[in-house]
């Protein structure tokens, strides 16, 4: 009977064969990402496929942490790695050590991904952009202490307005520590509150050289700054994430220096022009006022009592109007009163009595007698007529109906 191998031994043997293969130990494979999973340990698991086949892949945390873009399902990539066997499952897979987007640079892809992410979070909104001060007395500069950039900025600002205080925080503008230094410099200026505006600058370069200004930590520090920031990174055609987040983007560092302060001689010319215009306007106002005064004085003092006479005549006319109105009201009231008196007389009981009528009342309680039923024989009555009263005694009653 031949020698019998265990499953572990078989898998280990296959792994040794694959590992010793020159091609499989270091190869590039292209395909499309699917079933992507990011493990909390930092490892990445996914499948690489093409039209006909697929292969399981893994990228361990050490290599994954060096990637500058995020994997996504459907992304076409080129992977450098090696083929080996995961002995526990007896499954061969591609162990990725480097991943690049197919047909697109990794840095550019990372740039586009971060740009979309920050734009969605509102870091590029125009509504939150802060206005630059018109004439700042103190300007903060964040850039490399060496090179032409800092010299150009100082030269331009000094030439345009030499009374401005410049405060510089030197930083690295490329390389691994650059992004952290730039972010810390922005925070430091905000903590000190010693400047009114900040220029963030560096000269031109490749995407890799400008990469510090595409880091999220720099973008967030610009967004959180309470001091307005001018981003002046690279040449006019270079655009970085900091350009989109900053309050103002300058095409070059020298242009940033021109934006941040006006030219002193231009301001002097404007002030002189404004002063001249103000003097001319004041002179015109004085001349106009003097002319009006002369006209007024001539009109008033030529006949000083004219205004008094005019008002007196107005007062006389008003008095006549009031007198006429009072008489009209009096006549109207007198007429209305006569009408009311006539109505009152027609309704007066005395007027009724004068026409031969009488009023009967009980002598005992003064109650008016309106019906034969209100009295009985021997009742004592008081009869009121137009010229006095008569005491009577009822001898009898007779009820009659009048139609």
mmCIF file of N, CA and C in Angstrom, residues 242-289:
data_model
loop_
_atom_site.group_PDB
_atom_site.id
_atom_site.type_symbol
_atom_site.label_atom_id
_atom_site.label_comp_id
_atom_site.label_asym_id
_atom_site.label_seq_id
_atom_site.Cartn_x
_atom_site.Cartn_y
_atom_site.Cartn_z
ATOM 1 N N UNK A 242 -7.576 71.650 -0.838
ATOM 2 C CA UNK A 242 -7.530 72.880 -0.037
ATOM 3 C C UNK A 242 -8.073 74.079 -0.811
ATOM 4 N N UNK A 243 -7.929 74.081 -2.139
ATOM 5 C CA UNK A 243 -8.475 75.173 -2.954
ATOM 6 C C UNK A 243 -10.000 75.222 -2.856
ATOM 7 N N UNK A 244 -10.637 74.056 -2.823
ATOM 8 C CA UNK A 244 -12.103 74.003 -2.790
ATOM 9 C C UNK A 244 -12.656 74.349 -1.410
ATOM 10 N N UNK A 245 -11.903 74.020 -0.353
ATOM 11 C CA UNK A 245 -12.391 74.263 1.011
ATOM 12 C C UNK A 245 -12.115 75.698 1.449
ATOM 13 N N UNK A 246 -10.990 76.262 0.988
ATOM 14 C CA UNK A 246 -10.577 77.599 1.428
ATOM 15 C C UNK A 246 -11.616 78.654 1.061
ATOM 16 N N UNK A 247 -11.540 79.782 1.743
ATOM 17 C CA UNK A 247 -12.473 80.883 1.486
ATOM 18 C C UNK A 247 -12.186 81.550 0.144
ATOM 19 N N UNK A 248 -10.911 81.591 -0.248
ATOM 20 C CA UNK A 248 -10.524 82.157 -1.543
ATOM 21 C C UNK A 248 -9.403 81.294 -2.116
ATOM 22 N N UNK A 249 -9.453 81.057 -3.415
ATOM 23 C CA UNK A 249 -8.370 80.318 -4.081
ATOM 24 C C UNK A 249 -7.578 81.285 -4.944
ATOM 25 N N UNK A 250 -6.262 81.298 -4.756
ATOM 26 C CA UNK A 250 -5.380 82.128 -5.578
ATOM 27 C C UNK A 250 -4.632 81.220 -6.539
ATOM 28 N N UNK A 251 -4.471 81.626 -7.793
ATOM 29 C CA UNK A 251 -3.800 80.751 -8.767
ATOM 30 C C UNK A 251 -2.332 80.501 -8.449
ATOM 31 N N UNK A 252 -1.678 81.468 -7.767
ATOM 32 C CA UNK A 252 -0.263 81.324 -7.397
ATOM 33 C C UNK A 252 -0.047 82.009 -6.052
ATOM 34 N N UNK A 253 1.049 81.702 -5.353
ATOM 35 C CA UNK A 253 1.356 82.402 -4.102
ATOM 36 C C UNK A 253 1.489 83.913 -4.286
ATOM 37 N N UNK A 254 2.093 84.350 -5.384
ATOM 38 C CA UNK A 254 2.226 85.793 -5.635
ATOM 39 C C UNK A 254 0.856 86.435 -5.803
ATOM 40 N N UNK A 255 -0.067 85.723 -6.474
ATOM 41 C CA UNK A 255 -1.429 86.239 -6.642
ATOM 42 C C UNK A 255 -2.135 86.345 -5.293
ATOM 43 N N UNK A 256 -1.859 85.415 -4.390
ATOM 44 C CA UNK A 256 -2.446 85.478 -3.048
ATOM 45 C C UNK A 256 -1.992 86.743 -2.329
ATOM 46 N N UNK A 257 -0.710 87.084 -2.476
ATOM 47 C CA UNK A 257 -0.194 88.301 -1.855
ATOM 48 C C UNK A 257 -0.853 89.541 -2.437
ATOM 49 N N UNK A 258 -1.189 89.503 -3.724
ATOM 50 C CA UNK A 258 -1.866 90.639 -4.351
ATOM 51 C C UNK A 258 -3.324 90.723 -3.906
ATOM 52 N N UNK A 259 -3.937 89.571 -3.665
ATOM 53 C CA UNK A 259 -5.335 89.553 -3.239
ATOM 54 C C UNK A 259 -5.490 90.063 -1.811
ATOM 55 N N UNK A 260 -4.542 89.720 -0.958
ATOM 56 C CA UNK A 260 -4.723 89.952 0.480
ATOM 57 C C UNK A 260 -4.587 91.415 0.880
ATOM 58 N N UNK A 261 -3.789 92.209 0.130
ATOM 59 C CA UNK A 261 -3.656 93.631 0.466
ATOM 60 C C UNK A 261 -3.746 94.476 -0.807
ATOM 61 N N UNK A 262 -4.387 95.624 -0.725
ATOM 62 C CA UNK A 262 -4.413 96.536 -1.878
ATOM 63 C C UNK A 262 -3.093 97.286 -1.984
ATOM 64 N N UNK A 263 -2.862 97.929 -3.112
ATOM 65 C CA UNK A 263 -1.663 98.736 -3.279
ATOM 66 C C UNK A 263 -1.847 100.087 -2.592
ATOM 67 N N UNK A 264 -0.832 100.485 -1.830
ATOM 68 C CA UNK A 264 -0.954 101.703 -1.038
ATOM 69 C C UNK A 264 -1.155 102.931 -1.930
ATOM 70 N N UNK A 265 -0.409 103.023 -3.032
ATOM 71 C CA UNK A 265 -0.519 104.219 -3.861
ATOM 72 C C UNK A 265 -1.901 104.318 -4.499
ATOM 73 N N UNK A 266 -2.518 103.146 -4.785
ATOM 74 C CA UNK A 266 -3.870 103.151 -5.337
ATOM 75 C C UNK A 266 -4.853 103.675 -4.298
ATOM 76 N N UNK A 267 -4.675 103.246 -3.043
ATOM 77 C CA UNK A 267 -5.538 103.739 -1.971
ATOM 78 C C UNK A 267 -5.364 105.240 -1.784
ATOM 79 N N UNK A 268 -4.106 105.705 -1.854
ATOM 80 C CA UNK A 268 -3.851 107.139 -1.703
ATOM 81 C C UNK A 268 -4.537 107.930 -2.810
ATOM 82 N N UNK A 269 -4.455 107.401 -4.040
ATOM 83 C CA UNK A 269 -5.113 108.084 -5.153
ATOM 84 C C UNK A 269 -6.631 108.110 -4.961
ATOM 85 N N UNK A 270 -7.195 107.011 -4.484
ATOM 86 C CA UNK A 270 -8.631 106.968 -4.237
ATOM 87 C C UNK A 270 -9.030 107.942 -3.146
ATOM 88 N N UNK A 271 -8.223 108.004 -2.081
ATOM 89 C CA UNK A 271 -8.524 108.925 -0.992
ATOM 90 C C UNK A 271 -8.443 110.369 -1.465
ATOM 91 N N UNK A 272 -7.402 110.653 -2.269
ATOM 92 C CA UNK A 272 -7.257 112.017 -2.791
ATOM 93 C C UNK A 272 -8.448 112.377 -3.685
ATOM 94 N N UNK A 273 -8.873 111.418 -4.529
ATOM 95 C CA UNK A 273 -10.011 111.655 -5.411
ATOM 96 C C UNK A 273 -11.285 111.862 -4.605
ATOM 97 N N UNK A 274 -11.490 111.033 -3.580
ATOM 98 C CA UNK A 274 -12.672 111.158 -2.730
ATOM 99 C C UNK A 274 -12.651 112.483 -1.974
ATOM 100 N N UNK A 275 -11.462 112.888 -1.504
ATOM 101 C CA UNK A 275 -11.332 114.161 -0.783
ATOM 102 C C UNK A 275 -11.688 115.334 -1.697
ATOM 103 N N UNK A 276 -11.195 115.272 -2.941
ATOM 104 C CA UNK A 276 -11.483 116.333 -3.903
ATOM 105 C C UNK A 276 -12.974 116.397 -4.214
ATOM 106 N N UNK A 277 -13.592 115.231 -4.430
ATOM 107 C CA UNK A 277 -15.023 115.191 -4.708
ATOM 108 C C UNK A 277 -15.837 115.697 -3.528
ATOM 109 N N UNK A 278 -15.384 115.349 -2.317
ATOM 110 C CA UNK A 278 -16.095 115.802 -1.124
ATOM 111 C C UNK A 278 -16.021 117.324 -0.994
ATOM 112 N N UNK A 279 -14.838 117.871 -1.265
ATOM 113 C CA UNK A 279 -14.674 119.334 -1.182
ATOM 114 C C UNK A 279 -15.574 120.040 -2.203
ATOM 115 N N UNK A 280 -15.600 119.498 -3.434
ATOM 116 C CA UNK A 280 -16.446 120.101 -4.466
ATOM 117 C C UNK A 280 -17.919 120.026 -4.086
ATOM 118 N N UNK A 281 -18.323 118.873 -3.557
ATOM 119 C CA UNK A 281 -19.721 118.714 -3.147
ATOM 120 C C UNK A 281 -20.060 119.663 -2.002
ATOM 121 N N UNK A 282 -19.130 119.806 -1.050
ATOM 122 C CA UNK A 282 -19.361 120.706 0.071
ATOM 123 C C UNK A 282 -19.462 122.155 -0.405
ATOM 124 N N UNK A 283 -18.589 122.502 -1.345
ATOM 125 C CA UNK A 283 -18.620 123.864 -1.891
ATOM 126 C C UNK A 283 -19.948 124.132 -2.609
ATOM 127 N N UNK A 284 -20.430 123.134 -3.378
ATOM 128 C CA UNK A 284 -21.711 123.297 -4.072
ATOM 129 C C UNK A 284 -22.858 123.453 -3.074
ATOM 130 N N UNK A 285 -22.822 122.667 -1.999
ATOM 131 C CA UNK A 285 -23.878 122.751 -0.993
ATOM 132 C C UNK A 285 -23.876 124.110 -0.297
ATOM 133 N N UNK A 286 -22.660 124.620 -0.006
ATOM 134 C CA UNK A 286 -22.570 125.932 0.649
ATOM 135 C C UNK A 286 -23.097 127.028 -0.281
ATOM 136 N N UNK A 287 -22.708 126.953 -1.545
ATOM 137 C CA UNK A 287 -23.167 127.958 -2.513
ATOM 138 C C UNK A 287 -24.681 127.907 -2.674
ATOM 139 N N UNK A 288 -25.218 126.693 -2.758
ATOM 140 C CA UNK A 288 -26.657 126.543 -2.907
ATOM 141 C C UNK A 288 -27.388 127.058 -1.669
ATOM 142 N N UNK A 289 -26.832 126.755 -0.496
ATOM 143 C CA UNK A 289 -27.438 127.219 0.743
ATOM 144 C C UNK A 289 -27.391 128.729 0.863
#
